[in-house]
């Protein structure tokens, strides 16, 4: 595995950072005691300063609340952790049976969230996030899901207007950095094309790819872009490398329910079945293969892993120590299950 690297804003980052979507009740709702134990385990076992990746979208701010409350309970100082808050979603009252953002995947929420991407909107999200963090503040900030925001456009004029909003939002982040309120600016998105578009106009310190650079999905054009960013000194974090858990057994792929008997979903199950067969042949756990592949892609500095089970925190970190035979990767390559050879 590669050594830890220092990013261009002079912050150290370990090979594993901790996602917090589960703290916002993604797919399952746990009690506060369990969430506190998860955070305690993250702090205790992190391979460097503990980095938490969070967002106002995660449980409509619930993940932020849980982090702030838990940090207080653990008597953590601000400098004990790095908080990365992806901005763009703002908590509002819940007026429907379930939240309107990403229906069907969040459990037992008491609030809804709306997207606010503009100069003032991002500042509102930043301030609300700080309130929910209970006195703690993020060192890293970004625009969350700019790809989803741009996807609302129905014509080029609308696209141009929405992209203008995004650039204004980044102007707000740049001002926060100039004021010393944050130390690093980045972007997190599922559609990597939106990241490439933004990177041409914004000086980014870090980038988080979600559901993009994985053992299942790694087109050459994307890999070239990852390496290009890395060569410019941009920190690369790889996230959602299980595609919402689908690659390790869930029926959710990129937060959408898949069905084996649906013609449009069939290819996903076929790939997974073939992948599992190779894993069984070499006695390699699918999760281990996913993590090693996603972390060893050239240019990737760190990987974000999330869990709702405190016992899994150390297990996830220990994946880095697992040795996977070269023949395993060769077989995946020969069976055309991967299109880029693992070079570890």
Coordinates of C-alpha atoms in Angstrom, one line a residue:
X1 CA 0.0 0.0 0.0
X2 CA 1.2 3.6 -0.7
X3 CA 2.5 5.7 2.2
X4 CA 0.3 8.5 3.6
X5 CA 0.8 11.7 1.7
X6 CA 0.7 15.4 2.6
X7 CA -1.8 17.4 0.6
X8 CA -1.1 20.8 -0.9
X9 CA -2.7 22.6 2.0
X10 CA -0.3 21.0 4.4
X11 CA -2.8 18.7 6.1
X12 CA -2.0 15.1 6.7
X13 CA -4.5 12.5 5.7
X14 CA -4.5 8.7 6.5
X15 CA -5.3 6.1 3.9
X16 CA -8.7 5.6 5.3
X17 CA -11.1 8.4 6.2
X18 CA -14.5 7.8 7.7
X19 CA -17.8 8.4 6.0
X20 CA -20.7 9.5 8.1
X21 CA -23.8 8.8 5.9
X22 CA -24.7 5.9 8.4
X23 CA -24.7 8.4 11.2
X24 CA -27.5 10.2 9.3
X25 CA -29.6 7.0 9.1
X26 CA -28.8 5.8 5.6
X27 CA -30.6 2.5 5.1
X28 CA -30.8 1.9 8.9
X29 CA -31.4 4.0 12.1
X30 CA -29.2 3.2 15.1
X31 CA -29.4 4.7 18.6
X32 CA -27.1 7.4 19.8
X33 CA -25.1 5.0 22.0
X34 CA -24.2 2.9 18.9
X35 CA -23.3 6.0 16.9
X36 CA -21.1 7.3 19.7
X37 CA -19.3 4.0 19.8
X38 CA -18.7 4.1 16.1
X39 CA -17.1 7.6 16.4
X40 CA -15.0 6.5 19.4
X41 CA -13.7 3.5 17.4
X42 CA -12.8 5.8 14.5
X43 CA -10.8 8.1 16.7
X44 CA -9.1 5.3 18.5
X45 CA -8.0 3.3 15.5
X46 CA -7.4 5.9 12.8
X47 CA -3.9 5.5 11.2
X48 CA -3.4 9.3 11.6
X49 CA -5.5 12.3 12.6
X50 CA -9.1 11.1 12.3
X51 CA -10.9 12.5 9.2
X52 CA -14.7 12.5 9.1
X53 CA -16.4 13.2 5.8
X54 CA -19.8 14.5 6.4
X55 CA -22.5 16.6 4.7
X56 CA -25.7 18.5 5.4
X57 CA -27.4 16.0 3.1
X58 CA -26.6 13.1 5.4
X59 CA -29.9 12.6 7.3
X60 CA -30.8 16.3 6.7
X61 CA -28.1 17.4 9.1
X62 CA -28.5 14.5 11.5
X63 CA -24.9 13.2 10.8
X64 CA -23.5 16.7 11.7
X65 CA -25.5 16.7 14.9
X66 CA -24.3 13.3 15.9
X67 CA -20.7 14.2 15.2
X68 CA -20.9 17.4 17.3
X69 CA -22.7 15.7 20.2
X70 CA -20.3 12.7 20.1
X71 CA -17.2 14.9 20.0
X72 CA -18.4 16.7 23.1
X73 CA -19.1 13.4 24.9
X74 CA -15.6 12.2 24.0
X75 CA -14.0 15.5 25.1
X76 CA -12.4 16.0 21.8
X77 CA -10.7 19.3 20.9
X78 CA -11.2 20.9 17.5
X79 CA -7.7 20.0 16.4
X80 CA -8.1 16.3 17.3
X81 CA -10.1 15.7 14.2
X82 CA -10.4 16.9 10.6
X83 CA -14.0 17.6 9.5
X84 CA -14.8 17.7 5.9
X85 CA -18.3 19.2 5.3
X86 CA -19.8 18.9 1.9
X87 CA -22.1 21.9 1.5
X88 CA -25.1 22.5 -0.6
X89 CA -28.0 20.9 1.3
X90 CA -29.9 22.9 3.9
X91 CA -32.1 21.5 6.7
X92 CA -35.8 22.4 6.5
X93 CA -38.9 21.1 8.3
X94 CA -40.2 17.7 7.3
X95 CA -43.7 18.2 5.8
X96 CA -44.2 14.9 4.0
X97 CA -44.2 11.3 5.1
X98 CA -40.5 10.9 4.2
X99 CA -37.8 13.3 3.1
X100 CA -38.0 14.5 -0.5
X101 CA -34.3 14.2 -1.2
X102 CA -33.2 10.7 -2.2
X103 CA -36.6 9.0 -1.2
X104 CA -36.5 5.5 0.2
X105 CA -33.0 5.4 1.6
X106 CA -33.1 7.5 4.8
X107 CA -34.7 6.2 7.9
X108 CA -36.6 7.9 10.8
X109 CA -35.6 11.4 9.9
X110 CA -37.3 14.4 11.6
X111 CA -36.2 16.9 9.0
X112 CA -36.0 17.4 5.2
X113 CA -33.3 19.1 3.2
X114 CA -33.2 21.3 0.1
X115 CA -30.4 22.2 -2.2
X116 CA -28.9 25.7 -1.9
X117 CA -26.1 26.3 -4.3
X118 CA -25.3 30.0 -4.7
X119 CA -23.0 32.5 -3.0
X120 CA -25.4 33.2 -0.1
X121 CA -26.9 29.7 -0.1
X122 CA -23.5 28.1 0.5
X123 CA -22.7 30.5 3.3
X124 CA -26.1 29.6 4.9
X125 CA -25.3 25.9 4.7
X126 CA -21.9 26.6 6.2
X127 CA -23.3 28.5 9.2
X128 CA -26.1 26.0 9.7
X129 CA -23.6 23.1 9.6
X130 CA -21.5 24.8 12.2
X131 CA -24.5 25.2 14.5
X132 CA -25.3 21.5 14.1
X133 CA -21.7 20.6 14.8
X134 CA -22.2 22.0 18.3
X135 CA -19.2 24.3 18.4
X136 CA -16.9 22.4 16.1
X137 CA -16.1 23.7 12.6
X138 CA -15.0 22.0 9.4
X139 CA -11.5 22.5 8.2
X140 CA -12.4 21.3 4.7
X141 CA -15.5 22.4 2.7
X142 CA -16.8 21.6 -0.7
X143 CA -19.9 21.7 -2.9
X144 CA -21.9 18.5 -2.6
X145 CA -23.6 16.9 -5.6
X146 CA -23.0 19.7 -8.2
X147 CA -23.8 17.0 -10.7
X148 CA -27.3 16.6 -9.4
X149 CA -27.8 20.4 -9.4
X150 CA -26.7 20.6 -13.1
X151 CA -28.9 17.6 -14.0
X152 CA -31.9 19.8 -13.4
X153 CA -31.2 21.7 -16.6
X154 CA -33.4 21.1 -19.6
X155 CA -31.6 23.3 -22.1
X156 CA -28.1 24.9 -22.5
X157 CA -29.3 28.3 -21.1
X158 CA -30.5 26.6 -17.9
X159 CA -27.3 24.6 -17.7
X160 CA -25.2 27.8 -18.0
X161 CA -27.3 29.5 -15.3
X162 CA -27.0 26.6 -12.9
X163 CA -23.2 26.4 -13.5
X164 CA -23.0 30.1 -12.7
X165 CA -24.6 29.3 -9.4
X166 CA -22.0 26.7 -8.7
X167 CA -19.1 29.1 -9.5
X168 CA -20.7 31.7 -7.2
X169 CA -20.9 29.0 -4.5
X170 CA -17.2 28.4 -5.0
X171 CA -16.5 32.1 -4.7
X172 CA -18.1 31.9 -1.3
X173 CA -15.8 29.0 -0.3
X174 CA -12.8 30.9 -1.6
X175 CA -13.8 33.8 0.6
X176 CA -14.1 31.6 3.6
X177 CA -10.6 30.3 2.9
X178 CA -9.2 33.8 2.6
X179 CA -10.8 34.7 5.9
X180 CA -9.1 31.7 7.5
X181 CA -12.4 30.0 8.4
X182 CA -11.5 26.9 6.4
X183 CA -8.2 25.5 5.1
X184 CA -9.1 23.4 2.1
X185 CA -11.7 23.6 -0.7
X186 CA -12.9 20.6 -2.7
X187 CA -15.7 18.9 -4.5
X188 CA -17.7 15.7 -4.0
X189 CA -19.8 14.2 -6.8
X190 CA -21.1 10.9 -8.2
X191 CA -20.8 12.0 -11.9
X192 CA -17.1 12.6 -12.4
X193 CA -17.7 14.7 -15.5
X194 CA -19.0 17.5 -13.3
X195 CA -15.8 17.4 -11.3
X196 CA -13.7 17.7 -14.4
X197 CA -15.8 20.7 -15.5
X198 CA -15.4 22.4 -12.2
X199 CA -11.7 21.7 -12.0
X200 CA -11.1 23.8 -15.1
X201 CA -12.5 26.9 -13.4
X202 CA -11.8 26.4 -9.7
X203 CA -8.5 25.8 -7.8
X204 CA -9.3 22.7 -5.8
X205 CA -7.3 21.3 -2.9
X206 CA -9.1 18.0 -2.8
X207 CA -11.6 15.9 -4.8
X208 CA -13.9 13.1 -3.7
X209 CA -15.1 10.7 -6.3
X210 CA -18.2 8.7 -5.3
X211 CA -19.5 5.6 -7.1
X212 CA -17.0 6.3 -9.8
X213 CA -13.5 4.8 -9.4
X214 CA -14.2 1.3 -8.3
X215 CA -13.3 -2.3 -9.1
X216 CA -16.5 -2.4 -11.2
X217 CA -16.3 1.0 -12.9
X218 CA -13.0 2.5 -13.9
X219 CA -13.0 3.8 -17.5
X220 CA -9.6 4.9 -18.8
X221 CA -10.7 8.5 -19.4
X222 CA -11.6 8.7 -15.7
X223 CA -8.3 7.1 -14.6
X224 CA -6.4 9.6 -16.7
X225 CA -8.3 12.5 -15.1
X226 CA -7.6 11.2 -11.6
X227 CA -3.9 11.0 -12.3
X228 CA -4.0 14.5 -13.9
X229 CA -5.4 15.9 -10.7
X230 CA -2.9 14.1 -8.6
X231 CA 0.0 15.4 -10.7
X232 CA -1.3 19.0 -10.0
X233 CA -1.2 18.3 -6.2
X234 CA -4.9 17.8 -5.7
X235 CA -5.7 15.3 -3.0
X236 CA -7.9 12.4 -4.3
X237 CA -10.3 10.6 -2.0
X238 CA -12.2 7.6 -3.3
X239 CA -15.6 7.1 -1.9
X240 CA -18.6 4.7 -2.2
X241 CA -16.4 2.0 -3.6
X242 CA -19.0 -0.7 -2.9
X243 CA -21.6 1.2 -5.0
X244 CA -23.9 1.7 -2.0
X245 CA -23.1 -1.9 -0.9
X246 CA -24.1 -3.6 -4.0
X247 CA -20.7 -5.1 -4.6
X248 CA -20.7 -6.7 -1.2
X249 CA -24.3 -8.1 -1.2
X250 CA -26.8 -5.3 -1.0
X251 CA -29.6 -4.9 -3.6
X252 CA -29.0 -1.1 -3.7
X253 CA -26.7 0.1 -6.4
X254 CA -25.8 3.8 -6.2
X255 CA -28.6 4.3 -3.8
X256 CA -31.2 2.8 -6.1
X257 CA -32.9 -0.6 -5.5
X258 CA -31.9 -3.2 -8.1
X259 CA -33.9 -6.4 -9.0
X260 CA -32.4 -9.4 -10.5
X261 CA -35.4 -10.1 -12.7
X262 CA -35.3 -6.6 -14.2
X263 CA -33.7 -6.6 -17.7
X264 CA -32.0 -3.3 -17.1
X265 CA -30.4 -4.6 -13.8
X266 CA -29.4 -8.0 -15.0
X267 CA -25.9 -7.1 -16.1
X268 CA -25.1 -5.9 -12.6
X269 CA -26.0 -9.1 -11.0
X270 CA -24.2 -11.1 -13.7
X271 CA -21.0 -9.1 -13.0
X272 CA -21.3 -9.6 -9.3
X273 CA -21.9 -13.3 -9.6
X274 CA -18.8 -13.7 -11.7
X275 CA -16.8 -11.5 -9.3
X276 CA -18.0 -13.5 -6.3
X277 CA -16.9 -16.7 -8.0
X278 CA -13.4 -15.5 -8.5
X279 CA -13.3 -14.3 -4.9
X280 CA -14.4 -17.7 -3.7
X281 CA -11.8 -19.4 -5.9
X282 CA -9.0 -17.4 -4.2
X283 CA -10.6 -17.1 -0.8
X284 CA -10.7 -13.3 -1.1
X285 CA -13.5 -11.4 0.6
X286 CA -15.3 -9.1 -1.9
X287 CA -15.0 -6.1 0.4
X288 CA -11.2 -6.6 0.6
X289 CA -10.9 -6.7 -3.1
X290 CA -13.0 -3.6 -3.6
X291 CA -10.9 -1.6 -1.0
X292 CA -7.5 -2.7 -2.3
X293 CA -8.4 -2.0 -5.9
X294 CA -10.0 1.4 -5.3
X295 CA -7.0 2.5 -3.1
X296 CA -4.3 1.3 -5.5
X297 CA -5.6 3.2 -8.5
X298 CA -2.8 5.6 -9.6
X299 CA -3.4 9.0 -8.0
X300 CA -5.7 8.0 -5.2
X301 CA -4.5 9.1 -1.8
X302 CA -7.2 7.9 0.5
X303 CA -10.4 5.9 0.6
X304 CA -13.6 6.8 2.5
X305 CA -15.3 3.9 4.3
X306 CA -18.5 4.1 6.3
X307 CA -20.1 1.6 8.7
X308 CA -23.0 1.4 11.1
X309 CA -21.3 -1.3 13.2
X310 CA -18.7 -0.2 15.7
X311 CA -17.0 -3.6 15.5
X312 CA -16.4 -3.1 11.8
X313 CA -14.3 0.1 12.2
X314 CA -11.1 -1.7 13.1
X315 CA -11.9 -4.5 10.7
X316 CA -12.1 -1.9 7.9
X317 CA -8.8 -0.4 8.7
X318 CA -7.2 -3.9 9.0
X319 CA -8.2 -4.5 5.4
X320 CA -5.1 -2.6 4.5
X321 CA -2.9 -5.4 6.0
X322 CA -4.6 -8.1 4.0
X323 CA -2.5 -9.7 1.3
X324 CA -4.3 -10.5 -2.0
X325 CA -2.6 -12.9 -4.4
X326 CA -1.5 -11.6 -7.8
X327 CA -3.3 -14.5 -9.5
X328 CA -6.6 -13.1 -8.2
X329 CA -6.1 -9.9 -10.1
X330 CA -4.9 -11.7 -13.2
X331 CA -8.0 -13.9 -13.2
X332 CA -10.3 -10.8 -12.9
X333 CA -8.4 -9.3 -15.9
X334 CA -8.5 -12.5 -17.9
X335 CA -12.3 -12.9 -17.4
X336 CA -12.7 -9.2 -18.3
X337 CA -14.2 -8.3 -15.0
X338 CA -11.7 -5.4 -14.7
X339 CA -10.4 -3.3 -17.6
X340 CA -7.4 -1.8 -15.8
X341 CA -4.8 -4.1 -14.2
X342 CA -4.3 -3.8 -10.5
X343 CA -0.7 -2.8 -10.1
X344 CA -0.1 -3.6 -6.4

